[in-house]
Coordinates of C-alpha atoms in Angstrom, one line a residue:
X1 CA 0.0 0.0 0.0
X2 CA 1.2 3.5 -0.9
X3 CA 1.4 5.3 2.5
X4 CA 1.5 8.6 0.7
X5 CA -2.3 8.2 0.1
X6 CA -2.8 8.7 3.8
X7 CA -1.5 12.3 3.6
X8 CA -4.1 15.0 3.2
X9 CA -3.8 16.8 -0.1
X10 CA -3.5 20.3 1.4
X11 CA 0.0 19.7 2.8
X12 CA 2.7 17.5 3.9
X13 CA 2.7 14.5 6.2
X14 CA 4.8 16.5 8.7
X15 CA 2.0 19.2 8.9
X16 CA -0.5 16.4 9.5
X17 CA 1.5 15.2 12.4
X18 CA 1.9 18.7 13.8
X19 CA -1.8 19.4 13.9
X20 CA -2.5 16.0 15.5
X21 CA 0.1 16.7 18.2
X22 CA -1.3 20.1 18.9
X23 CA -4.9 18.8 19.3
X24 CA -3.8 15.8 21.4
X25 CA -1.5 17.9 23.6
X26 CA -4.2 20.4 24.5
X27 CA -6.6 17.6 25.4
X28 CA -4.1 15.6 27.4
X29 CA -2.9 18.7 29.3
X30 CA -6.5 19.4 30.3
X31 CA -7.2 15.8 31.2
X32 CA -4.0 15.5 33.3
X33 CA -4.5 18.9 34.9
X34 CA -7.9 17.7 36.1
X35 CA -6.2 14.7 37.9
X36 CA -3.5 17.0 39.3
X37 CA -5.6 19.9 40.6
X38 CA -8.4 17.8 42.2
X39 CA -5.7 15.5 43.7
X40 CA -4.0 18.6 45.2
X41 CA -7.4 19.9 46.5
X42 CA -7.9 16.4 48.0
X43 CA -4.5 16.4 49.8
X44 CA -2.7 14.2 47.3
X45 CA 0.8 15.5 46.2
X46 CA 2.3 15.1 42.8
X47 CA 5.9 14.4 42.0
X48 CA 5.7 14.8 38.2
X49 CA 3.3 16.5 35.7
X50 CA 4.4 15.4 32.2
X51 CA 3.1 16.2 28.7
X52 CA 4.6 13.5 26.6
X53 CA 6.8 10.5 27.4
X54 CA 10.4 9.6 27.1
X55 CA 13.4 11.9 27.4
X56 CA 12.7 15.2 29.1
X57 CA 13.1 18.3 26.9
X58 CA 12.2 20.9 29.5
X59 CA 11.3 20.9 33.1
X60 CA 10.9 23.1 36.2
X61 CA 10.1 22.3 39.8
X62 CA 7.4 24.4 41.5
X63 CA 7.2 25.4 45.2
X64 CA 5.2 22.3 46.0
X65 CA 7.9 20.0 44.7
X66 CA 6.1 19.0 41.5
X67 CA 8.2 18.7 38.4
X68 CA 6.4 20.1 35.4
X69 CA 7.9 18.8 32.1
X70 CA 7.7 18.4 28.4
X71 CA 8.9 15.1 27.0
X72 CA 10.1 14.0 23.6
X73 CA 7.3 11.7 22.6
X74 CA 4.1 13.9 22.4
X75 CA 1.6 11.0 22.4
X76 CA 0.0 11.5 25.8
X77 CA 1.0 12.5 29.3
X78 CA 0.7 11.6 32.9
X79 CA 0.7 12.8 36.5
X80 CA 3.0 10.7 38.8
X81 CA 1.5 11.2 42.3
X82 CA 3.5 10.6 45.5
X83 CA 3.7 6.9 46.3
X84 CA 3.4 5.9 42.6
X85 CA 6.1 3.6 41.3
X86 CA 5.6 4.7 37.7
X87 CA 3.6 6.8 35.2
X88 CA 0.9 4.0 35.2
X89 CA 0.2 4.7 38.9
X90 CA 1.6 1.5 40.1
X91 CA 2.1 1.4 43.9
X92 CA 5.7 1.9 45.2
X93 CA 5.4 -0.5 48.1
X94 CA 8.9 0.0 49.5
X95 CA 8.6 3.8 49.6
X96 CA 5.1 3.6 51.1
X97 CA 6.4 1.3 53.9
X98 CA 8.9 3.9 55.0
X99 CA 6.5 6.8 55.2
X100 CA 4.8 8.3 58.2
X101 CA 1.0 8.3 58.4
X102 CA 1.0 12.0 57.4
X103 CA 3.2 11.3 54.4
X104 CA 1.2 8.3 53.4
X105 CA -2.0 10.4 53.5
X106 CA -0.4 12.6 50.8
X107 CA 0.0 9.7 48.4
X108 CA -2.4 8.4 45.9
X109 CA -2.5 4.9 47.5
X110 CA -2.7 6.2 51.1
X111 CA -5.4 8.8 50.6
X112 CA -9.1 8.1 51.6
X113 CA -11.2 6.4 49.0
X114 CA -13.2 9.5 48.2
X115 CA -10.1 11.5 47.4
X116 CA -8.7 8.8 45.1
X117 CA -12.0 8.4 43.3
X118 CA -12.4 12.2 42.9
X119 CA -8.9 12.5 41.6
X120 CA -9.3 9.8 39.0
X121 CA -12.8 11.0 37.9
X122 CA -11.5 14.5 37.4
X123 CA -9.6 13.8 34.3
X124 CA -12.6 12.8 32.1
X125 CA -14.7 15.5 33.8
X126 CA -12.2 18.2 32.8
X127 CA -12.3 16.8 29.2
X128 CA -16.1 17.3 29.2
X129 CA -15.8 20.8 30.7
X130 CA -13.3 21.7 28.0
X131 CA -15.7 20.5 25.3
X132 CA -18.7 22.4 26.9
X133 CA -16.6 25.6 27.1
X134 CA -15.5 25.4 23.5
X135 CA -18.9 24.6 22.1
X136 CA -20.5 27.4 24.1
X137 CA -17.8 29.9 23.1
X138 CA -18.2 29.0 19.4
X139 CA -22.0 29.3 19.6
X140 CA -21.7 32.6 21.3
X141 CA -19.2 33.8 18.7
X142 CA -21.4 32.7 15.8
X143 CA -24.6 34.0 17.3
X144 CA -28.1 33.0 16.2
X145 CA -30.4 34.0 13.4
X146 CA -33.1 36.2 14.8
X147 CA -36.8 36.3 14.0
X148 CA -36.1 38.0 10.7
X149 CA -33.8 36.6 7.9
X150 CA -31.5 39.5 7.3
X151 CA -28.9 39.4 4.5
X152 CA -25.3 39.5 5.5
X153 CA -22.3 38.9 3.3
X154 CA -23.2 37.6 -0.2
X155 CA -21.4 34.5 -1.4
X156 CA -19.7 34.1 -4.7
X157 CA -22.3 32.3 -6.9
X158 CA -22.4 31.6 -10.6
X159 CA -25.2 34.0 -11.5
X160 CA -24.0 37.0 -9.4
X161 CA -24.4 39.9 -9.2
X162 CA -27.9 40.1 -7.9
X163 CA -29.8 43.2 -6.7
X164 CA -30.3 41.7 -3.3
X165 CA -28.1 43.6 -0.9
X166 CA -26.5 43.2 2.6
X167 CA -29.0 44.5 5.2
X168 CA -32.1 43.5 3.2
X169 CA -34.8 41.8 5.4
X170 CA -36.2 38.9 3.3
X171 CA -40.0 38.7 3.4
X172 CA -40.8 36.5 0.5
X173 CA -39.1 34.5 -2.3
X174 CA -40.8 33.9 -5.7
X175 CA -44.1 35.2 -4.2
X176 CA -44.1 32.8 -1.3
X177 CA -43.9 34.3 2.2
X178 CA -40.9 33.2 4.2
X179 CA -41.9 30.9 7.1
X180 CA -40.9 31.6 10.7
X181 CA -37.8 30.0 12.1
X182 CA -39.9 29.0 15.1
X183 CA -42.0 26.7 13.0
X184 CA -40.5 23.2 13.1
X185 CA -40.2 21.7 9.6
X186 CA -41.7 24.8 7.9
X187 CA -38.5 25.4 5.9
X188 CA -38.5 21.8 4.6
X189 CA -41.8 22.4 2.9
X190 CA -40.6 25.8 1.7
X191 CA -37.6 24.2 0.0
X192 CA -39.7 21.6 -1.6
X193 CA -42.2 24.1 -3.1
X194 CA -39.6 26.6 -4.2
X195 CA -39.0 26.8 -8.0
X196 CA -35.6 25.3 -8.9
X197 CA -34.3 28.4 -10.8
X198 CA -31.8 31.2 -10.4
X199 CA -32.2 34.1 -10.1
X200 CA -35.5 34.4 -8.2
X201 CA -37.6 37.4 -7.3
X202 CA -37.2 38.4 -3.6
X203 CA -39.6 40.6 -1.6
X204 CA -37.5 42.5 0.9
X205 CA -37.7 45.4 3.3
X206 CA -34.9 48.0 2.6
X207 CA -34.6 51.3 4.3
X208 CA -38.2 51.2 5.5
X209 CA -39.6 50.3 2.0
X210 CA -41.0 47.1 0.6
X211 CA -39.4 46.4 -2.8
X212 CA -38.7 43.5 -5.1
X213 CA -35.2 42.5 -6.1
X214 CA -33.4 39.6 -7.7
X215 CA -31.6 37.1 -5.6
X216 CA -30.1 33.6 -5.8
X217 CA -31.8 30.3 -5.1
X218 CA -31.8 30.3 -1.3
X219 CA -30.1 26.9 -0.7
X220 CA -27.7 26.5 -3.7
X221 CA -25.3 23.5 -4.2
X222 CA -22.5 25.3 -2.3
X223 CA -19.7 23.7 -0.3
X224 CA -19.5 25.4 3.1
X225 CA -17.8 22.4 4.9
X226 CA -15.9 19.3 4.0
X227 CA -16.0 16.0 6.0
X228 CA -12.4 14.9 6.5
X229 CA -11.3 11.8 4.6
X230 CA -14.6 12.0 2.5
X231 CA -14.9 11.5 -1.2
X232 CA -15.2 15.2 -1.8
X233 CA -12.2 16.0 0.4
X234 CA -10.0 13.4 -1.2
X235 CA -11.0 14.6 -4.7
X236 CA -9.7 18.1 -3.9
X237 CA -13.0 20.0 -3.5
X238 CA -12.7 23.2 -1.4
X239 CA -14.9 25.3 0.8
X240 CA -16.6 27.9 -1.5
X241 CA -16.9 25.6 -4.5
X242 CA -20.3 25.7 -6.2
X243 CA -21.7 22.8 -8.2
X244 CA -23.3 23.9 -11.4
X245 CA -23.9 20.6 -13.2
X246 CA -24.1 16.8 -12.7
X247 CA -23.2 14.7 -15.7
X248 CA -23.7 17.7 -17.8
X249 CA -27.2 18.6 -16.5
X250 CA -27.3 22.1 -14.9
X251 CA -28.4 22.3 -11.2
X252 CA -29.2 25.3 -8.9
X253 CA -30.3 23.6 -5.7
X254 CA -28.5 21.6 -3.1
X255 CA -31.4 19.2 -3.0
X256 CA -30.7 18.3 -6.6
X257 CA -27.1 17.4 -5.7
X258 CA -28.2 15.4 -2.7
X259 CA -30.8 13.5 -4.7
X260 CA -28.3 12.6 -7.4
X261 CA -25.8 11.3 -4.9
X262 CA -28.3 9.2 -2.9
X263 CA -30.1 7.7 -5.9
X264 CA -26.9 6.9 -7.8
X265 CA -26.1 4.1 -5.2
X266 CA -22.3 4.6 -5.5
X267 CA -22.2 5.5 -9.2
X268 CA -19.4 7.8 -10.2
X269 CA -20.7 11.3 -10.9
X270 CA -19.1 13.9 -13.2
X271 CA -19.5 17.1 -11.2
X272 CA -19.0 20.6 -12.7
X273 CA -17.8 23.1 -10.2
X274 CA -17.3 26.9 -10.2
X275 CA -14.2 28.0 -8.3
X276 CA -12.9 31.6 -8.3
X277 CA -15.0 32.3 -11.4
X278 CA -13.6 29.3 -13.4
X279 CA -15.3 26.0 -14.2
X280 CA -13.6 22.7 -13.1
X281 CA -14.8 19.1 -13.4
X282 CA -14.4 16.3 -10.7
X283 CA -15.3 12.6 -11.0
X284 CA -16.6 11.7 -7.6
X285 CA -17.7 8.3 -6.3
X286 CA -20.0 8.5 -3.4
X287 CA -19.4 6.3 -0.3
X288 CA -21.6 4.4 2.0
X289 CA -21.9 6.2 5.3
X290 CA -23.5 5.1 8.5
X291 CA -25.4 8.1 10.0
X292 CA -26.8 8.3 13.5
X293 CA -30.5 9.0 14.0
X294 CA -32.4 10.8 16.7
X295 CA -33.8 7.4 18.0
X296 CA -30.3 6.1 18.6
X297 CA -30.2 3.9 15.5
X298 CA -28.2 4.3 12.3
X299 CA -29.1 4.5 8.7
X300 CA -26.8 3.9 5.7
X301 CA -26.7 6.5 3.0
X302 CA -24.6 7.4 0.0
X303 CA -22.6 10.6 0.7
X304 CA -19.7 12.7 -0.8
X305 CA -19.0 14.5 2.4
X306 CA -20.0 18.1 2.0
X307 CA -22.2 20.5 4.0
X308 CA -24.1 23.4 2.5
X309 CA -25.9 26.5 3.6
X310 CA -27.7 29.6 2.5
X311 CA -26.7 31.7 -0.5
X312 CA -25.7 34.5 1.8
X313 CA -24.3 34.7 5.3
X314 CA -27.4 35.5 7.4
X315 CA -27.0 38.3 9.9
X316 CA -27.0 37.0 13.5
X317 CA -27.6 38.3 17.0
X318 CA -25.8 37.5 20.2
X319 CA -26.6 34.2 21.9
X320 CA -27.2 34.8 25.6
X321 CA -24.5 33.3 27.8
X322 CA -26.9 30.9 29.6
X323 CA -28.3 29.6 26.4
X324 CA -24.8 29.1 25.0
X325 CA -23.8 27.0 28.1
X326 CA -26.9 24.9 27.8
X327 CA -26.4 24.4 24.1
X328 CA -22.7 23.5 24.8
X329 CA -23.7 20.9 27.4
X330 CA -26.3 19.4 25.0
X331 CA -23.7 19.1 22.2
X332 CA -21.3 17.4 24.6
X333 CA -24.0 14.9 25.7
X334 CA -25.0 14.3 22.0
X335 CA -21.4 13.3 21.1
X336 CA -21.3 10.9 24.1
X337 CA -24.6 9.4 23.2
X338 CA -23.6 9.1 19.5
X339 CA -20.3 7.5 20.4
X340 CA -21.8 4.9 22.7
X341 CA -24.5 4.1 20.1
X342 CA -21.9 3.8 17.4
X343 CA -19.8 1.4 19.4
X344 CA -22.9 -0.7 20.3
X345 CA -24.0 -0.9 16.7
X346 CA -20.5 -1.9 15.5
X347 CA -20.3 -4.7 18.1
X348 CA -23.7 -6.0 17.0
X349 CA -22.8 -5.8 13.3
X350 CA -25.5 -3.3 12.5
X351 CA -22.9 -0.9 11.0
X352 CA -19.4 -1.3 9.7
X353 CA -16.5 -1.5 12.1
X354 CA -14.6 0.9 9.7
X355 CA -16.4 3.7 11.5
X356 CA -13.8 3.3 14.2
X357 CA -10.6 5.4 13.4
X358 CA -7.1 4.9 14.8
X359 CA -4.2 7.4 15.2
X360 CA -3.7 7.9 11.5
X361 CA -7.3 8.7 10.9
X362 CA -7.5 11.1 13.9
X363 CA -4.3 12.8 12.6
X364 CA -5.8 13.2 9.1
X365 CA -9.0 14.6 10.6
X366 CA -7.0 17.0 12.8
X367 CA -5.1 18.3 9.7
X368 CA -8.3 18.5 7.6
X369 CA -10.2 20.5 10.2
X370 CA -7.2 22.8 10.6
X371 CA -7.2 23.4 6.9
X372 CA -10.8 24.6 7.0
X373 CA -10.0 27.4 9.6
X374 CA -9.3 28.0 13.2
X375 CA -12.9 27.6 14.3
X376 CA -13.2 24.2 12.7
X377 CA -10.0 23.0 14.3
X378 CA -11.1 24.3 17.7
X379 CA -14.5 22.6 17.3
X380 CA -12.7 19.3 16.4
X381 CA -10.6 19.6 19.6
X382 CA -13.9 19.8 21.6
X383 CA -15.3 16.7 19.8
X384 CA -12.1 14.8 20.4
X385 CA -11.9 15.9 24.0
X386 CA -15.4 14.5 24.6
X387 CA -14.5 11.2 22.9
X388 CA -11.2 10.8 24.9
X389 CA -13.0 11.7 28.2
X390 CA -15.7 9.1 27.4
X391 CA -13.1 6.4 26.4
X392 CA -11.2 6.9 29.7
X393 CA -14.4 6.1 31.6
X394 CA -14.6 2.6 30.1
X395 CA -14.2 0.0 32.8
X396 CA -10.9 -1.3 31.5
X397 CA -7.9 -1.6 33.8
X398 CA -5.2 1.0 32.8
X399 CA -8.0 3.5 32.1
X400 CA -9.6 5.8 34.6
X401 CA -12.8 3.8 34.4
X402 CA -10.9 0.7 35.5
X403 CA -9.5 2.4 38.5
X404 CA -13.0 3.6 39.4
X405 CA -14.2 -0.1 39.2
X406 CA -11.4 -1.0 41.7
X407 CA -12.5 1.7 44.0
X408 CA -16.1 0.6 43.8
X409 CA -15.0 -2.9 44.7
X410 CA -13.0 -1.5 47.7
X411 CA -16.1 0.5 48.8
X412 CA -18.2 -2.7 48.8
X413 CA -15.6 -5.2 50.1
X414 CA -14.0 -2.9 52.6
X415 CA -10.5 -3.6 51.2
X416 CA -8.8 -3.0 47.8
X417 CA -8.0 -5.9 45.4
X418 CA -4.8 -7.8 46.1
X419 CA -1.7 -6.3 44.6
X420 CA -1.1 -9.5 42.6
X421 CA -4.6 -9.4 41.2
X422 CA -4.2 -5.7 40.3
X423 CA -1.0 -6.5 38.4
X424 CA -2.7 -9.2 36.3
X425 CA -5.7 -7.0 35.6
X426 CA -3.6 -4.0 34.6
X427 CA -1.6 -6.2 32.2
X428 CA -4.9 -7.4 30.7
X429 CA -6.1 -3.9 30.4
X430 CA -2.9 -2.9 28.7
X431 CA -3.4 -5.7 26.1
X432 CA -7.0 -4.5 25.5
X433 CA -6.0 -0.9 25.0
X434 CA -3.1 -2.0 22.6
X435 CA -5.6 -4.2 20.8
X436 CA -8.0 -1.3 20.3
X437 CA -5.2 0.9 19.0
X438 CA -4.1 -1.8 16.6
X439 CA -7.6 -2.4 15.4
X440 CA -8.1 1.3 14.8
X441 CA -4.8 1.5 12.9
X442 CA -5.8 -1.4 10.7
X443 CA -9.0 0.4 9.9
X444 CA -7.0 3.5 9.0
X445 CA -4.8 1.5 6.6
X446 CA -7.3 -0.8 4.9
X447 CA -10.8 0.5 5.2
X448 CA -12.1 2.3 2.1

């Protein structure tokens, strides 16, 4: 297999690695800081806080005696608490035996059960908090469309210029009154009934007057986002491209593109695209994609991996802080629910196991999102942070969830598992984690 095919077309493999390392380092730093700070609040001291493994590139010791360091292998990180024998939090029995009661209380293994559980749980929780903050901040930054559809920046479309202008309040299109944004499903009917032509007559309010102007089809076949590693992304399509024809037949609506892709059942399509005022042609073969549904199930569709939007940037108003936080929390929960549902359906065979990506796939996605802008990359960090926080809660020894299971056993039995049993379970957990990584890497290399 030609490994060069794994490198996103926008740049070099080195740049792909850089963006992956940046995303992973931010998430790991937040995760490990959660362990560290809650441990400190709980009376547990830390010897080392490390981003990365292996040879130390930089370090400093703070007033509490904790060594903060950057290491040469940036594929994770750890906090080594007092009483730990290693980065995996194994117990240093000899050192513990020589400690006083007060010193032992400041170790991870000598602290009360509640302190150990809170410290372990804090890592994933901090990942979720990071996601919530990012989602809320992005939503506040983007704002929300108000009760009126007000024209913002016009996009570069094939039939421009139009007489529709920035600041116009859209009242009607082609004689049909614009529905309210508060009416669920109203716009679906509006799209279906709208004439597939461009330009269209718009009824707008401008400077206090009701006038008629010419404007574009409201939902054109425009590329506003690209799914990483999708057919469109790999073919070289770019944000801002506008589809003008499919197999030589002109189109003006996004729905026409969607219908052609879905009904073709994987047939290669010859797509004509306008980019920077010039026509280009792309041969695209749609791919089967398993998509989550509101009821928790999945449906398989044919997709090329693009997202569209309105023919102009709608003017927005500020989203209240409280609404943004609630929306951020809901987005975080949706990602967790979708991830668990996806894993369940992969295990039962309802969807392809190729939906699970490994390190190469995640690296490609990091670079692809970075290529689409800072906001896309930051949003991806939030999504990945949620996924990593959730993964760490799985009840697998070596992961935070495994430690919480041990603590639950201790709470019920009144004593921790025997050291020998713990060593065997930790080794088994390591094999499971390595197996998952190998499975994901195999998917990256061999899945279509």
